[in-house]
mmCIF file of C-alpha atoms in Angstrom:
data_model
loop_
_atom_site.group_PDB
_atom_site.id
_atom_site.type_symbol
_atom_site.label_atom_id
_atom_site.label_comp_id
_atom_site.label_asym_id
_atom_site.label_seq_id
_atom_site.Cartn_x
_atom_site.Cartn_y
_atom_site.Cartn_z
ATOM 1 C CA MET K 18 82.194 86.178 87.781
ATOM 2 C CA LYS K 19 82.582 88.603 90.680
ATOM 3 C CA LEU K 20 83.132 85.723 93.120
ATOM 4 C CA LEU K 21 85.857 84.246 90.907
ATOM 5 C CA ILE K 22 87.638 87.614 90.683
ATOM 6 C CA ASP K 23 87.403 88.019 94.465
ATOM 7 C CA ILE K 24 88.857 84.530 94.993
ATOM 8 C CA LEU K 25 91.720 85.344 92.599
ATOM 9 C CA GLY K 26 92.473 88.586 94.439
ATOM 10 C CA TRP K 27 92.469 86.981 97.881
ATOM 11 C CA SER K 28 94.559 84.085 96.605
ATOM 12 C CA GLY K 29 97.094 86.524 95.182
ATOM 13 C CA SER K 30 97.293 88.320 98.519
ATOM 14 C CA GLY K 31 97.863 85.017 100.279
ATOM 15 C CA LEU K 32 100.613 84.031 97.850
ATOM 16 C CA ILE K 33 102.472 87.305 98.357
ATOM 17 C CA ILE K 34 102.244 86.959 102.133
ATOM 18 C CA LEU K 35 103.504 83.377 101.849
ATOM 19 C CA ALA K 36 106.373 84.564 99.645
ATOM 20 C CA TYR K 37 107.340 87.112 102.283
ATOM 21 C CA ALA K 38 107.173 84.479 105.009
ATOM 22 C CA LEU K 39 109.511 82.266 102.988
ATOM 23 C CA THR K 40 112.108 85.050 102.935
ATOM 24 C CA LEU K 41 112.204 84.850 106.728
ATOM 25 C CA ILE K 42 113.243 81.191 106.591
ATOM 26 C CA GLU K 43 117.007 80.967 106.294
ATOM 27 C CA ASN K 44 117.051 78.414 103.511
ATOM 28 C CA LYS K 45 117.902 79.450 99.946
ATOM 29 C CA LYS K 46 115.727 76.669 98.540
ATOM 30 C CA TYR K 47 112.620 78.505 99.712
ATOM 31 C CA LEU K 48 113.720 81.830 98.199
ATOM 32 C CA ASP K 49 113.303 80.349 94.723
ATOM 33 C CA TYR K 50 109.698 79.448 95.513
ATOM 34 C CA GLY K 51 109.101 82.967 96.792
ATOM 35 C CA LYS K 52 110.018 84.477 93.425
ATOM 36 C CA TYR K 53 107.340 82.450 91.667
ATOM 37 C CA LEU K 54 104.803 83.119 94.410
ATOM 38 C CA ASN K 55 105.425 86.872 94.040
ATOM 39 C CA LEU K 56 104.946 86.629 90.277
ATOM 40 C CA LEU K 57 101.688 84.686 90.487
ATOM 41 C CA GLY K 58 100.368 86.653 93.460
ATOM 42 C CA GLY K 59 101.025 89.986 91.757
ATOM 43 C CA LEU K 60 99.270 88.832 88.595
ATOM 44 C CA LEU K 61 96.223 87.576 90.489
ATOM 45 C CA ILE K 62 95.889 90.819 92.421
ATOM 46 C CA ALA K 63 96.381 92.798 89.188
ATOM 47 C CA ILE K 64 93.504 90.867 87.587
ATOM 48 C CA ASN K 65 91.326 91.677 90.581
ATOM 49 C CA CYS K 66 92.250 95.370 90.490
ATOM 50 C CA TYR K 67 91.675 95.610 86.742
ATOM 51 C CA TYR K 68 88.212 94.069 87.119
ATOM 52 C CA TYR K 69 87.288 96.618 89.773
ATOM 53 C CA ASN K 70 88.888 99.454 87.789
ATOM 54 C CA ALA K 71 91.366 100.178 90.602
ATOM 55 C CA ILE K 72 94.144 101.459 88.373
ATOM 56 C CA PRO K 73 96.841 102.511 90.928
ATOM 57 C CA PRO K 74 96.990 99.083 92.656
ATOM 58 C CA PHE K 75 96.663 97.410 89.240
ATOM 59 C CA VAL K 76 99.804 99.181 88.023
ATOM 60 C CA THR K 77 101.599 98.499 91.320
ATOM 61 C CA ASN K 78 100.896 94.779 91.131
ATOM 62 C CA LEU K 79 101.707 94.603 87.457
ATOM 63 C CA LEU K 80 105.099 96.167 88.230
ATOM 64 C CA TRP K 81 105.473 93.764 91.166
ATOM 65 C CA SER K 82 105.040 90.887 88.696
ATOM 66 C CA VAL K 83 107.500 92.400 86.226
ATOM 67 C CA ILE K 84 110.113 92.741 88.979
ATOM 68 C CA ALA K 85 109.523 89.119 90.005
ATOM 69 C CA THR K 86 109.899 88.035 86.373
ATOM 70 C CA LEU K 87 113.185 89.923 86.021
ATOM 71 C CA THR K 88 114.441 88.399 89.271
ATOM 72 C CA ILE K 89 113.578 84.897 88.051
ATOM 73 C CA TYR K 90 115.276 85.591 84.717
ATOM 74 C CA LYS K 91 118.384 86.954 86.430
ATOM 75 C CA SER K 92 118.670 83.990 88.799
ATOM 76 C CA ARG K 93 118.246 81.503 85.943
ATOM 77 C CA ASN K 94 120.977 83.204 83.931
ATOM 78 C CA LYS K 95 123.242 83.147 86.981
ATOM 79 C CA LYS K 96 122.590 79.410 87.462
ATOM 80 C CA GLU K 97 123.315 78.699 83.787
ATOM 81 C CA LYS K 98 126.531 80.708 83.941
ATOM 82 C CA CYS K 99 127.598 78.879 87.108
ATOM 83 C CA ASN K 100 126.788 75.499 85.560
ATOM 84 C CA LYS K 101 129.120 76.310 82.663
ATOM 85 C CA THR K 102 131.947 77.509 84.944
ATOM 86 C CA LYS K 103 131.179 75.170 87.874
ATOM 87 C CA CYS K 104 130.517 77.858 90.467
ATOM 88 C CA LEU K 105 130.326 76.824 94.079
ATOM 89 C CA THR K 106 128.065 79.696 95.287
#
């Protein structure tokens, strides 16, 4: 079980680093992927921290995931609104 938790934690770290790298690419298509990578990465690290009873980083990564979720929700609402009004942005 410990090995699985370690793999999840390292995978989460990798996903968050990849998400950050995607923000450096000047293509909006990749920014959408970054939001989901941040969400999943934060959750995986939070699982790892919870297992090891590391509460401060657990809370930090849980909040990181909540922020990513809110960002995804906000961008979806914006897309739906633009689809109804035919936005060009």
